[in-house]
């Protein structure tokens, strides 16, 4: 039984889920400006179960692709470690917990959870992922929903700073997805998944990534401006994003899979710093006042 | 083609559902959106879903009257092309539901259930047909809410039939996932009638998403994992 649970937990992609939880919790703390421990705990449980449930459903739907790709072929589903009913029950339990908690917070949080589910499963996985590189547009919307949900939990509404917090995640995603696909090129080609970094030359997609990162910087400063705080975070985050841009420009000049993998690994800290540092900065400022 | 239409229609329904979450009163949208679960299960009328989505979104009286007629016309056209009777039965059923939302007349619900009964007879599943034949009386005897639930359950039943060798449901992709989705969606609807909470709405959308996933699934049943 415990082994089965462990296999199921693998389907939730714990590291990716953790990063999205950081964006959700960070956005909540920025909006709430004070820590309500019970609300934070509710949000984290909701986030883990909802994001984990959606990710597991995604894994179920993509199990044929995972079986083809070397990087993912050892996942529980391609190896037949879990039965259909075990996977479905796990997914439904997680989603049920997630939406139950979300519905007790407010309708905007529930909206973010359901929009994340819908854009990820229907928009991205089902309708576009296997057919067009533009699938990243819908996938990125899904990825930005935890931040929006976190903001809605703290502010009680969806307003401009929340949209900007979600926008930061949205603009960050090409950096994360396209360089991973470039580094694992054979896998993606074998599975026939169209990704922009494999469909265009490296210069074109590098420029697109830089454009997205520029938008990310604008969104970060936009958050700071609309909430009237977080200047230090905006400055330090911008340095991180500029470093990422510098790496991408280096890749533009001399592309290699090793460099693509380095950029991919640098992507997560670039995002996390915004959501980790800004709440701390706001809390310190409040304490000093 | 039918599968593609059903997925697109379902996607539109889901988007509309998400948008309606931001509005104050969920009830009217919910009744129509909930019926989508049943109707996508019944499948062939899928092309009419965006039209009814439009009907709900605009809530214009003239459009409300016009839309059911358009739905029937589209159903008839599909029937003509496919040489099958189900599209007509389903389009009448769907129109009945749309009319109920705008007029509140239980007789239009009876019309919906009658068309499902006709479909059931056509598919020669006798126990189900018997239930379906009796169901048109429900709106008059038990009221609209029970009838809508019956309608949705009948939709789920058709999905079940679709997973067995039957001409009723053309979708043979991941019918087990679609079935789980339908059951979840129906639970959401039942929960809605018990207490119209946000949770029931969420449950229903999870069900719809899984249902669409089953219909649009890139991998067939045979590729499902076996432990």
PDB file of C-alpha atoms in Angstrom, chain B residues 2-123:
ATOM      1  CA  UNK B   2     -17.900  14.300 -34.050  1.00  0.00           C
ATOM      2  CA  UNK B   3     -15.221  13.803 -31.438  1.00  0.00           C
ATOM      3  CA  UNK B   4     -13.482  17.040 -32.379  1.00  0.00           C
ATOM      4  CA  UNK B   5     -16.778  18.923 -32.220  1.00  0.00           C
ATOM      5  CA  UNK B   6     -17.611  17.420 -28.858  1.00  0.00           C
ATOM      6  CA  UNK B   7     -14.231  18.442 -27.471  1.00  0.00           C
ATOM      7  CA  UNK B   8     -14.479  21.974 -28.827  1.00  0.00           C
ATOM      8  CA  UNK B   9     -18.027  22.260 -27.511  1.00  0.00           C
ATOM      9  CA  UNK B  10     -16.965  20.906 -24.137  1.00  0.00           C
ATOM     10  CA  UNK B  11     -14.053  23.315 -24.027  1.00  0.00           C
ATOM     11  CA  UNK B  12     -16.393  26.215 -24.702  1.00  0.00           C
ATOM     12  CA  UNK B  13     -18.767  24.969 -22.033  1.00  0.00           C
ATOM     13  CA  UNK B  14     -15.907  24.807 -19.552  1.00  0.00           C
ATOM     14  CA  UNK B  15     -14.718  28.282 -20.383  1.00  0.00           C
ATOM     15  CA  UNK B  16     -18.222  29.601 -19.983  1.00  0.00           C
ATOM     16  CA  UNK B  17     -18.474  27.805 -16.673  1.00  0.00           C
ATOM     17  CA  UNK B  18     -15.274  29.455 -15.505  1.00  0.00           C
ATOM     18  CA  UNK B  19     -16.506  32.859 -16.581  1.00  0.00           C
ATOM     19  CA  UNK B  20     -19.847  32.381 -14.874  1.00  0.00           C
ATOM     20  CA  UNK B  21     -18.003  31.668 -11.633  1.00  0.00           C
ATOM     21  CA  UNK B  22     -17.206  35.364 -11.486  1.00  0.00           C
ATOM     22  CA  UNK B  23     -20.875  36.333 -11.815  1.00  0.00           C
ATOM     23  CA  UNK B  24     -23.254  36.644  -8.896  1.00  0.00           C
ATOM     24  CA  UNK B  25     -25.922  34.061  -9.675  1.00  0.00           C
ATOM     25  CA  UNK B  26     -24.745  30.662 -10.790  1.00  0.00           C
ATOM     26  CA  UNK B  27     -28.084  28.886 -10.901  1.00  0.00           C
ATOM     27  CA  UNK B  28     -29.361  29.461 -14.456  1.00  0.00           C
ATOM     28  CA  UNK B  29     -25.982  28.836 -16.022  1.00  0.00           C
ATOM     29  CA  UNK B  30     -25.460  25.818 -13.837  1.00  0.00           C
ATOM     30  CA  UNK B  31     -28.576  24.046 -15.037  1.00  0.00           C
ATOM     31  CA  UNK B  32     -27.587  24.406 -18.673  1.00  0.00           C
ATOM     32  CA  UNK B  33     -23.929  23.735 -18.080  1.00  0.00           C
ATOM     33  CA  UNK B  34     -24.722  20.665 -16.025  1.00  0.00           C
ATOM     34  CA  UNK B  35     -26.799  19.347 -18.846  1.00  0.00           C
ATOM     35  CA  UNK B  36     -23.745  19.587 -21.074  1.00  0.00           C
ATOM     36  CA  UNK B  37     -22.267  16.690 -19.171  1.00  0.00           C
ATOM     37  CA  UNK B  38     -25.167  14.502 -20.164  1.00  0.00           C
ATOM     38  CA  UNK B  39     -25.349  15.810 -23.659  1.00  0.00           C
ATOM     39  CA  UNK B  40     -21.690  15.436 -24.465  1.00  0.00           C
ATOM     40  CA  UNK B  41     -22.058  11.885 -23.235  1.00  0.00           C
ATOM     41  CA  UNK B  42     -24.860  11.398 -25.679  1.00  0.00           C
ATOM     42  CA  UNK B  43     -22.420  12.879 -28.158  1.00  0.00           C
ATOM     43  CA  UNK B  44     -23.837  13.352 -31.633  1.00  0.00           C
ATOM     44  CA  UNK B  45     -25.473  16.647 -30.856  1.00  0.00           C
ATOM     45  CA  UNK B  46     -22.145  18.102 -29.835  1.00  0.00           C
ATOM     46  CA  UNK B  47     -22.201  20.691 -32.570  1.00  0.00           C
ATOM     47  CA  UNK B  48     -25.129  22.434 -30.909  1.00  0.00           C
ATOM     48  CA  UNK B  49     -23.355  23.032 -27.616  1.00  0.00           C
ATOM     49  CA  UNK B  50     -21.631  26.265 -28.635  1.00  0.00           C
ATOM     50  CA  UNK B  51     -24.991  27.584 -29.770  1.00  0.00           C
ATOM     51  CA  UNK B  52     -26.565  26.935 -26.410  1.00  0.00           C
ATOM     52  CA  UNK B  53     -23.470  28.341 -24.709  1.00  0.00           C
ATOM     53  CA  UNK B  54     -24.130  31.475 -26.709  1.00  0.00           C
ATOM     54  CA  UNK B  55     -27.746  31.373 -25.602  1.00  0.00           C
ATOM     55  CA  UNK B  56     -26.740  31.316 -21.964  1.00  0.00           C
ATOM     56  CA  UNK B  57     -24.064  33.944 -22.386  1.00  0.00           C
ATOM     57  CA  UNK B  58     -26.314  36.455 -24.067  1.00  0.00           C
ATOM     58  CA  UNK B  59     -29.613  35.584 -22.307  1.00  0.00           C
ATOM     59  CA  UNK B  60     -31.549  37.442 -24.944  1.00  0.00           C
ATOM     60  CA  UNK B  61     -35.178  36.366 -25.296  1.00  0.00           C
ATOM     61  CA  UNK B  62     -35.210  36.420 -29.074  1.00  0.00           C
ATOM     62  CA  UNK B  63     -32.034  34.387 -29.185  1.00  0.00           C
ATOM     63  CA  UNK B  64     -33.485  32.013 -26.603  1.00  0.00           C
ATOM     64  CA  UNK B  65     -36.368  31.250 -28.905  1.00  0.00           C
ATOM     65  CA  UNK B  66     -34.217  31.114 -32.002  1.00  0.00           C
ATOM     66  CA  UNK B  67     -31.465  28.888 -30.601  1.00  0.00           C
ATOM     67  CA  UNK B  68     -33.541  25.723 -30.040  1.00  0.00           C
ATOM     68  CA  UNK B  69     -34.718  25.969 -33.634  1.00  0.00           C
ATOM     69  CA  UNK B  70     -31.137  26.297 -34.835  1.00  0.00           C
ATOM     70  CA  UNK B  71     -30.168  23.332 -32.670  1.00  0.00           C
ATOM     71  CA  UNK B  72     -32.942  21.191 -34.192  1.00  0.00           C
ATOM     72  CA  UNK B  73     -31.937  22.294 -37.693  1.00  0.00           C
ATOM     73  CA  UNK B  74     -28.308  21.381 -37.053  1.00  0.00           C
ATOM     74  CA  UNK B  75     -29.388  18.030 -35.568  1.00  0.00           C
ATOM     75  CA  UNK B  76     -31.539  17.325 -38.600  1.00  0.00           C
ATOM     76  CA  UNK B  77     -28.659  18.171 -40.927  1.00  0.00           C
ATOM     77  CA  UNK B  78     -26.335  15.795 -39.084  1.00  0.00           C
ATOM     78  CA  UNK B  79     -29.022  13.119 -39.162  1.00  0.00           C
ATOM     79  CA  UNK B  80     -29.380  13.564 -42.889  1.00  0.00           C
ATOM     80  CA  UNK B  81     -25.660  13.279 -43.481  1.00  0.00           C
ATOM     81  CA  UNK B  82     -25.056  10.402 -41.086  1.00  0.00           C
ATOM     82  CA  UNK B  83     -28.318   8.576 -41.899  1.00  0.00           C
ATOM     83  CA  UNK B  84     -28.944   8.060 -38.201  1.00  0.00           C
ATOM     84  CA  UNK B  85     -31.921   9.035 -36.068  1.00  0.00           C
ATOM     85  CA  UNK B  86     -30.088   9.924 -32.863  1.00  0.00           C
ATOM     86  CA  UNK B  87     -29.103  13.505 -33.795  1.00  0.00           C
ATOM     87  CA  UNK B  88     -32.718  14.499 -34.262  1.00  0.00           C
ATOM     88  CA  UNK B  89     -33.797  12.924 -30.979  1.00  0.00           C
ATOM     89  CA  UNK B  90     -30.934  14.541 -29.153  1.00  0.00           C
ATOM     90  CA  UNK B  91     -31.386  17.954 -30.698  1.00  0.00           C
ATOM     91  CA  UNK B  92     -35.046  17.960 -29.727  1.00  0.00           C
ATOM     92  CA  UNK B  93     -34.005  16.905 -26.249  1.00  0.00           C
ATOM     93  CA  UNK B  94     -31.437  19.625 -26.023  1.00  0.00           C
ATOM     94  CA  UNK B  95     -33.819  22.229 -27.301  1.00  0.00           C
ATOM     95  CA  UNK B  96     -36.355  21.161 -24.704  1.00  0.00           C
ATOM     96  CA  UNK B  97     -33.769  21.789 -22.049  1.00  0.00           C
ATOM     97  CA  UNK B  98     -32.901  25.191 -23.463  1.00  0.00           C
ATOM     98  CA  UNK B  99     -36.596  26.075 -23.549  1.00  0.00           C
ATOM     99  CA  UNK B 100     -36.984  25.007 -19.943  1.00  0.00           C
ATOM    100  CA  UNK B 101     -34.233  27.390 -18.900  1.00  0.00           C
ATOM    101  CA  UNK B 102     -35.903  30.310 -20.637  1.00  0.00           C
ATOM    102  CA  UNK B 103     -39.567  29.518 -19.990  1.00  0.00           C
ATOM    103  CA  UNK B 104     -39.468  27.393 -16.826  1.00  0.00           C
ATOM    104  CA  UNK B 105     -42.142  25.136 -18.280  1.00  0.00           C
ATOM    105  CA  UNK B 106     -41.741  21.504 -17.086  1.00  0.00           C
ATOM    106  CA  UNK B 107     -43.382  20.307 -20.305  1.00  0.00           C
ATOM    107  CA  UNK B 108     -40.226  21.274 -22.194  1.00  0.00           C
ATOM    108  CA  UNK B 109     -38.265  19.043 -19.845  1.00  0.00           C
ATOM    109  CA  UNK B 110     -40.656  16.231 -20.655  1.00  0.00           C
ATOM    110  CA  UNK B 111     -39.814  16.835 -24.276  1.00  0.00           C
ATOM    111  CA  UNK B 112     -36.132  16.339 -23.492  1.00  0.00           C
ATOM    112  CA  UNK B 113     -36.727  13.139 -21.630  1.00  0.00           C
ATOM    113  CA  UNK B 114     -39.033  11.869 -24.354  1.00  0.00           C
ATOM    114  CA  UNK B 115     -36.295  12.300 -26.907  1.00  0.00           C
ATOM    115  CA  UNK B 116     -33.848  10.408 -24.692  1.00  0.00           C
ATOM    116  CA  UNK B 117     -36.449   7.662 -24.409  1.00  0.00           C
ATOM    117  CA  UNK B 118     -36.676   7.493 -28.194  1.00  0.00           C
ATOM    118  CA  UNK B 119     -32.928   7.202 -28.355  1.00  0.00           C
ATOM    119  CA  UNK B 120     -32.936   4.448 -25.791  1.00  0.00           C
ATOM    120  CA  UNK B 121     -35.507   2.478 -27.740  1.00  0.00           C
ATOM    121  CA  UNK B 122     -33.463   3.002 -30.885  1.00  0.00           C
ATOM    122  CA  UNK B 123     -30.402   1.557 -29.209  1.00  0.00           C
TER     123      UNK B 123
END
